[in-house]
Amino acid sequence: MSFSNIKVTKSTSDRVKSYDFENIKFGKTFSDHMFMADYIDGQWTNLEILPTQPLSMHPGNMALHYGQALFEGMKATKSQDGTPLLFRLDKYVTRINASSKRLCMPELPSEVFLNGLRELVTLDQAWIPPQSGSALYVRPFMFAMDNHIGVRPSFTYKFMIITLPAGPYYARPVSLRVEPNYIRAAVGGVGEAKAAGNYAAAMYPTKLAHEAGYDQILWLDANEHKYIQEVGTMNIFFVVGDKVITPATDGAILKGITRESLITICKDKGIEVEERPISIDEIIEAHKKGELKECFGSGTAAVIAKVNKMGYKDQDYMLDDHFPVANMLKETIDGIRAGVIEDKYGWMEKLPILTSV
Ligand code: COI
């Protein structure tokens, strides 16, 4: 099996045989292989799959100094008969290239990205957890490779994909603190891109939220500190009355692929969805009137994370622990990804089953 001209060096590890798929800890264990490609002289070259291993880097690497680094998060699942499945590839290609454009990095041709991904996931398919709701988390990323001190775009880059088995990112409902001081992104900035630095910038405010007893941050807009943007690790949805509402992607909010998929499922099920500016005051008001029925986050890693508490201006607003809309959406998206619910949207791509795994 080969999707293209990728040099493949197979690992001899049999770690997967003793891996405990019942107790997956997100982010801790990496599968056997990684994909790499180099951007040199204006071309992607050296496409290679090799055993997962450390990289050697020069201390002058520009990504370390000036942050030209981006990433994606995707998921591979398995159908009942063991067929590996990939989710919404076209959307991830579009988004990684939007991020790379914003960070002045080279475009990644879809054949480099997708053929590397297909071959890697096919090879490491034994690492895809069997149970619905779990997945092989796929982490494509790109970073500057010039060794140079002085601010300019790098001329050389590395693109890589690593994968890791993933259970639920949040095992329990999460509490959110509406961030009182800091901001994540302004329109015209890099908030829409999956820039590695966006996550670094969120770490200090997130630490303060943890110290205040919350799991995550709910960001407000940069101009008026009034409109809800997203959570530190995911997009945000509310169910108010019988409508689902979510902040419109205005240039400062990550264009979540899970977010867009959930909107499609809702509309298909006849649930009205509004994408528009949502002020925190509107949500607090809806809570006071008893109209705020549900709040949940969405993301590739999180899939759907139920929210049970929101802290705003020294007051906690508790949410009911019935999540009919969030539960329906999670069952539907997990079911499509496990091949047990018809993929009527054409989101899934099948990979070959390797008989030797
Ligand atoms: C994802 O959902 O895949 C992300 O990249 C978010 C990250 C916080 C894990």
Coordinates of C-alpha atoms and ligand atoms in Angstrom, one line a residue:
M1 CA 0.0 0.0 0.0
S2 CA 1.5 3.4 -0.9
F3 CA -0.3 6.7 -1.5
S4 CA 2.6 8.5 -3.1
N5 CA 6.4 8.8 -3.2
I6 CA 6.9 8.7 0.6
K7 CA 10.0 7.0 2.0
V8 CA 8.8 4.7 4.7
T9 CA 11.0 3.2 7.5
K10 CA 8.9 1.0 9.7
S11 CA 9.2 0.8 13.5
T12 CA 9.8 -2.6 15.1
S13 CA 8.0 -1.6 18.2
D14 CA 5.1 -3.7 19.5
R15 CA 4.0 -1.2 22.2
V16 CA 0.5 -1.1 20.8
K17 CA -0.1 -4.7 21.9
S18 CA 0.2 -3.8 25.5
Y19 CA -1.4 -0.3 25.3
D20 CA -4.4 0.0 27.6
F21 CA -7.1 1.5 25.3
E22 CA -9.6 1.5 28.3
N23 CA -7.5 4.1 30.1
I24 CA -6.3 6.6 27.6
K25 CA -4.8 9.7 28.9
F26 CA -5.0 12.5 26.3
G27 CA -1.6 13.7 25.1
K28 CA 0.6 11.2 26.8
T29 CA 1.3 8.3 24.4
F30 CA 2.4 8.7 20.8
S31 CA 1.9 6.1 18.1
D32 CA 4.9 4.4 16.4
H33 CA 5.4 6.6 13.3
M34 CA 5.6 10.2 12.3
F35 CA 5.5 11.9 8.9
M36 CA 7.9 14.7 7.9
A37 CA 8.5 16.9 4.9
D38 CA 10.9 19.8 4.3
Y39 CA 10.3 23.0 2.5
I40 CA 13.5 24.0 0.8
D41 CA 14.1 26.3 -2.2
G42 CA 10.4 26.9 -2.6
Q43 CA 9.5 23.1 -2.8
W44 CA 8.2 20.5 -0.4
T45 CA 10.6 17.6 -0.5
N46 CA 12.0 14.7 1.6
L47 CA 8.6 13.2 2.3
E48 CA 9.2 10.5 4.9
I49 CA 7.5 8.3 7.5
L50 CA 9.8 7.1 10.2
P51 CA 9.6 5.8 13.8
T52 CA 8.5 8.5 16.2
Q53 CA 11.7 10.1 17.6
P54 CA 13.2 13.3 18.8
L55 CA 14.3 16.0 16.4
S56 CA 17.6 17.7 16.4
M57 CA 17.4 21.5 16.2
H58 CA 19.8 24.4 16.0
P59 CA 19.4 26.9 18.9
G60 CA 19.0 29.6 16.3
N61 CA 15.8 28.0 14.9
M62 CA 13.5 30.8 14.0
A63 CA 10.3 29.1 15.2
L64 CA 11.8 29.1 18.8
H65 CA 12.5 32.8 18.6
Y66 CA 9.8 34.4 16.5
G67 CA 7.0 31.8 16.8
Q68 CA 6.4 30.9 13.1
A69 CA 4.6 27.7 14.1
L70 CA 1.1 26.5 13.5
F71 CA -0.8 23.3 14.1
E72 CA -4.0 21.4 13.3
G73 CA -5.9 18.8 15.2
M74 CA -7.8 16.0 13.4
K75 CA -9.2 12.6 14.3
A76 CA -9.1 9.2 12.8
T77 CA -11.7 6.6 13.9
K78 CA -12.6 3.0 13.0
S79 CA -15.8 1.6 11.7
Q80 CA -17.2 -1.7 13.2
D81 CA -15.4 -3.8 10.6
G82 CA -12.1 -2.1 11.5
T83 CA -11.9 0.3 8.5
P84 CA -9.9 3.4 9.5
L85 CA -11.9 6.6 8.8
L86 CA -10.7 10.2 8.5
F87 CA -13.0 13.1 9.1
R88 CA -13.6 16.2 6.9
L89 CA -10.1 16.3 5.2
D90 CA -11.0 19.1 2.8
K91 CA -11.8 21.4 5.7
Y92 CA -8.5 20.8 7.5
V93 CA -6.5 21.4 4.3
T94 CA -8.3 24.7 3.8
R95 CA -7.8 25.7 7.4
I96 CA -4.1 24.8 7.6
N97 CA -3.4 26.9 4.5
A98 CA -5.4 29.8 5.9
S99 CA -3.2 29.7 9.0
S100 CA 0.0 29.3 7.0
K101 CA -0.9 32.3 4.8
R102 CA -1.5 34.5 7.9
L103 CA 1.8 33.5 9.4
C104 CA 3.7 34.1 6.2
M105 CA 4.5 30.4 5.8
P106 CA 4.3 28.3 2.6
E107 CA 1.2 26.7 1.3
L108 CA 1.0 23.0 1.9
P109 CA -0.2 21.2 -1.2
S110 CA -3.1 18.9 -0.3
E111 CA -1.2 15.9 -1.8
V112 CA 1.7 16.4 0.6
F113 CA -0.6 16.9 3.6
L114 CA -3.2 14.2 2.7
N115 CA -1.0 11.6 1.3
G116 CA 1.3 11.8 4.3
L117 CA -1.7 11.6 6.6
R118 CA -3.3 8.7 4.8
E119 CA -0.2 6.7 4.7
L120 CA 0.7 7.4 8.3
V121 CA -2.8 6.6 9.7
T122 CA -3.0 3.5 7.5
L123 CA 0.3 2.3 8.9
D124 CA -0.5 3.1 12.6
Q125 CA -4.2 2.0 12.4
A126 CA -3.6 -0.4 15.3
W127 CA -3.4 2.7 17.4
I128 CA -6.9 3.8 16.6
P129 CA -8.9 3.1 19.8
P130 CA -11.8 0.7 19.1
Q131 CA -14.5 2.3 21.3
S132 CA -16.9 4.9 19.9
G133 CA -16.1 8.4 21.3
S134 CA -12.4 7.7 21.3
A135 CA -10.1 8.3 18.4
L136 CA -6.6 8.6 17.1
Y137 CA -5.8 12.3 17.5
V138 CA -3.8 13.5 14.6
R139 CA -1.5 16.5 15.1
P140 CA -0.2 18.0 11.8
F141 CA 2.1 21.0 12.4
M142 CA 4.5 23.2 10.6
F143 CA 7.4 25.4 11.8
A144 CA 10.2 27.6 10.6
M145 CA 13.5 25.8 10.1
D146 CA 16.0 28.6 9.3
N147 CA 18.7 29.2 11.8
H148 CA 18.7 33.0 11.9
I149 CA 18.4 35.8 14.5
G150 CA 16.6 38.8 13.1
V151 CA 12.9 39.1 12.3
R152 CA 11.9 38.0 8.8
P153 CA 10.0 35.0 7.5
S154 CA 12.0 31.8 7.4
F155 CA 12.9 30.4 4.0
T156 CA 12.8 26.8 5.1
Y157 CA 10.1 24.9 7.0
K158 CA 9.3 21.5 8.3
F159 CA 5.8 19.9 8.2
M160 CA 5.1 17.0 10.4
I161 CA 2.3 14.8 11.6
I162 CA 2.3 12.8 14.8
T163 CA -0.6 10.8 16.2
L164 CA -1.8 9.8 19.6
P165 CA -4.7 7.7 20.9
A166 CA -7.3 9.9 22.6
G167 CA -10.2 9.4 24.9
P168 CA -12.4 12.2 26.0
Y169 CA -10.4 15.5 26.4
Y170 CA -12.7 16.5 29.2
A171 CA -14.0 13.5 31.2
R172 CA -16.5 15.6 33.2
P173 CA -18.5 18.8 32.5
V174 CA -16.3 21.9 32.7
S175 CA -16.7 25.2 34.5
L176 CA -15.8 28.4 32.7
R177 CA -14.7 31.8 34.0
V178 CA -15.6 34.7 31.8
E179 CA -12.2 36.3 31.5
P180 CA -12.3 39.7 33.3
N181 CA -9.1 41.3 32.0
Y182 CA -7.2 39.6 29.3
I183 CA -8.2 39.1 25.7
R184 CA -7.5 36.3 23.2
A185 CA -7.8 37.9 19.8
A186 CA -8.8 41.0 18.0
V187 CA -10.2 41.2 14.4
G188 CA -7.2 41.6 12.2
G189 CA -4.9 39.6 14.5
V190 CA -4.2 35.9 14.4
G191 CA -7.2 34.6 16.4
E192 CA -8.6 32.8 13.4
A193 CA -5.3 31.0 12.7
K194 CA -4.2 27.9 14.6
A195 CA -1.0 29.7 15.5
A196 CA 0.9 27.9 18.3
G197 CA 1.4 31.3 20.0
N198 CA -2.3 31.8 20.5
Y199 CA -2.2 29.0 23.0
A200 CA 0.9 30.3 24.7
A201 CA -0.8 33.7 25.2
A202 CA -3.8 32.0 26.8
M203 CA -1.8 30.1 29.4
Y204 CA -1.4 32.8 32.0
P205 CA -5.0 33.8 32.1
T206 CA -6.0 30.1 32.1
K207 CA -3.7 29.6 35.1
L208 CA -5.5 32.4 36.9
A209 CA -8.9 30.8 36.1
H210 CA -7.6 27.5 37.5
E211 CA -6.5 29.3 40.7
A212 CA -10.0 30.8 40.9
G213 CA -11.4 27.3 40.8
Y214 CA -12.5 27.1 37.1
D215 CA -11.5 24.6 34.4
Q216 CA -11.3 27.0 31.5
I217 CA -11.7 30.5 30.2
L218 CA -14.5 32.0 28.2
W219 CA -13.0 34.8 26.2
L220 CA -14.8 38.1 25.5
D221 CA -14.0 40.4 22.5
A222 CA -11.1 42.7 22.5
N223 CA -12.9 46.0 21.7
E224 CA -15.8 46.2 24.1
H225 CA -15.1 43.2 26.3
K226 CA -18.7 42.4 25.9
Y227 CA -19.2 39.8 23.2
I228 CA -18.5 36.1 23.7
Q229 CA -15.8 34.6 21.5
E230 CA -14.7 31.1 22.4
V231 CA -13.3 29.0 25.2
G232 CA -9.5 28.5 25.6
T233 CA -9.6 25.1 23.9
M234 CA -12.9 25.1 21.9
N235 CA -15.8 27.0 20.3
I236 CA -18.9 27.7 22.4
F237 CA -22.6 27.0 22.0
F238 CA -25.7 27.9 24.1
V239 CA -29.2 26.6 23.9
V240 CA -31.5 29.4 24.8
G241 CA -35.2 28.5 24.7
D242 CA -35.4 26.1 21.7
K243 CA -32.7 27.8 19.7
V244 CA -29.0 27.0 19.5
I245 CA -26.8 30.1 19.3
T246 CA -23.1 30.4 18.8
P247 CA -20.8 33.4 18.2
A248 CA -20.4 34.2 14.5
T249 CA -16.9 33.7 13.2
D250 CA -15.9 37.4 12.8
G251 CA -12.2 37.1 12.1
A252 CA -11.2 36.7 15.7
I253 CA -12.7 33.3 16.4
L254 CA -11.3 30.0 15.3
K255 CA -13.4 28.6 12.4
G256 CA -14.0 25.3 14.2
I257 CA -14.6 22.3 12.0
T258 CA -16.5 20.5 14.7
R259 CA -18.4 23.7 15.3
E260 CA -19.5 23.8 11.6
S261 CA -20.4 20.1 11.7
L262 CA -22.6 20.6 14.8
I263 CA -24.4 23.5 13.1
T264 CA -25.0 21.3 10.1
I265 CA -26.4 18.4 12.2
C266 CA -28.6 20.8 14.2
K267 CA -30.1 22.4 11.1
D268 CA -30.7 18.9 9.6
K269 CA -32.6 17.9 12.8
G270 CA -34.8 20.9 12.5
I271 CA -33.1 22.8 15.3
E272 CA -32.9 26.5 14.7
V273 CA -29.3 27.8 14.8
E274 CA -28.2 31.4 15.0
E275 CA -24.6 32.5 14.4
R276 CA -24.3 36.1 15.5
P277 CA -22.7 38.3 18.1
I278 CA -23.7 37.2 21.6
S279 CA -23.1 39.4 24.5
I280 CA -22.3 38.0 27.9
D281 CA -25.2 40.2 29.3
E282 CA -27.6 38.3 27.0
I283 CA -26.5 35.0 28.4
I284 CA -26.7 36.1 32.0
E285 CA -30.1 37.6 31.3
A286 CA -31.3 34.3 29.7
H287 CA -29.9 32.4 32.7
K288 CA -31.8 34.7 35.1
K289 CA -35.0 34.1 33.2
G290 CA -34.5 30.3 33.2
E291 CA -34.2 30.3 29.4
L292 CA -30.5 29.2 29.2
K293 CA -31.0 25.5 28.8
E294 CA -27.5 24.3 27.9
C295 CA -24.0 25.5 27.3
F296 CA -21.3 23.3 25.6
G297 CA -18.0 23.7 23.9
S298 CA -17.0 22.0 20.6
G299 CA -13.6 21.2 19.2
T300 CA -11.6 18.4 17.6
A301 CA -10.0 17.3 20.8
A302 CA -13.0 18.1 23.1
V303 CA -15.7 17.0 20.5
I304 CA -18.4 18.3 22.8
A305 CA -17.7 19.4 26.4
K306 CA -20.7 20.1 28.6
V307 CA -20.5 23.3 30.7
N308 CA -22.0 23.1 34.2
K309 CA -20.9 26.5 35.6
M310 CA -20.1 29.9 34.4
G311 CA -18.4 32.5 36.6
Y312 CA -18.9 36.1 35.7
K313 CA -18.1 39.2 37.9
D314 CA -17.7 37.2 41.1
Q315 CA -21.0 35.3 40.7
D316 CA -21.4 31.7 39.6
Y317 CA -24.2 30.7 37.2
M318 CA -25.0 27.0 37.5
L319 CA -26.3 25.0 34.5
D320 CA -28.7 22.1 34.6
D321 CA -27.1 18.8 34.1
H322 CA -29.6 17.7 31.4
F323 CA -27.9 18.2 28.1
P324 CA -30.4 16.9 25.5
V325 CA -29.0 18.9 22.6
A326 CA -25.4 18.3 23.5
N327 CA -26.0 14.6 24.0
M328 CA -27.9 14.3 20.6
L329 CA -25.0 16.1 18.8
K330 CA -22.3 13.9 20.5
E331 CA -24.1 10.7 19.7
T332 CA -24.6 11.8 16.1
I333 CA -21.0 12.9 15.4
D334 CA -19.5 9.9 17.3
G335 CA -21.9 7.6 15.4
I336 CA -20.9 9.0 12.0
R337 CA -17.3 8.7 13.0
A338 CA -17.7 5.1 14.1
G339 CA -19.6 4.3 10.9
V340 CA -22.8 3.3 12.8
I341 CA -24.8 6.4 11.7
E342 CA -25.1 7.0 7.9
D343 CA -22.5 9.5 6.7
K344 CA -25.1 11.4 4.7
Y345 CA -22.9 14.5 4.6
G346 CA -20.0 12.7 3.0
W347 CA -17.6 13.7 5.8
M348 CA -15.7 10.4 6.2
E349 CA -12.9 9.0 4.0
K350 CA -12.1 5.3 4.3
L351 CA -8.6 4.0 4.5
P352 CA -7.5 0.4 3.7
I353 CA -7.5 -2.2 6.4
L354 CA -4.0 -3.6 6.9
T355 CA -4.2 -7.4 7.3
S356 CA -1.0 -7.5 9.2
V357 CA -2.2 -5.4 12.2
Ligands
COI1 C1 -8.2 20.7 19.0 O1 -9.3 20.7 19.5 O2 -7.8 19.8 18.3 C2 -7.2 21.7 19.4 O3 -6.3 21.9 18.7 C3 -7.3 22.3 20.7 C4 -6.2 22.0 21.6 C5 -6.4 22.8 22.9 C6 -6.1 20.6 22.0

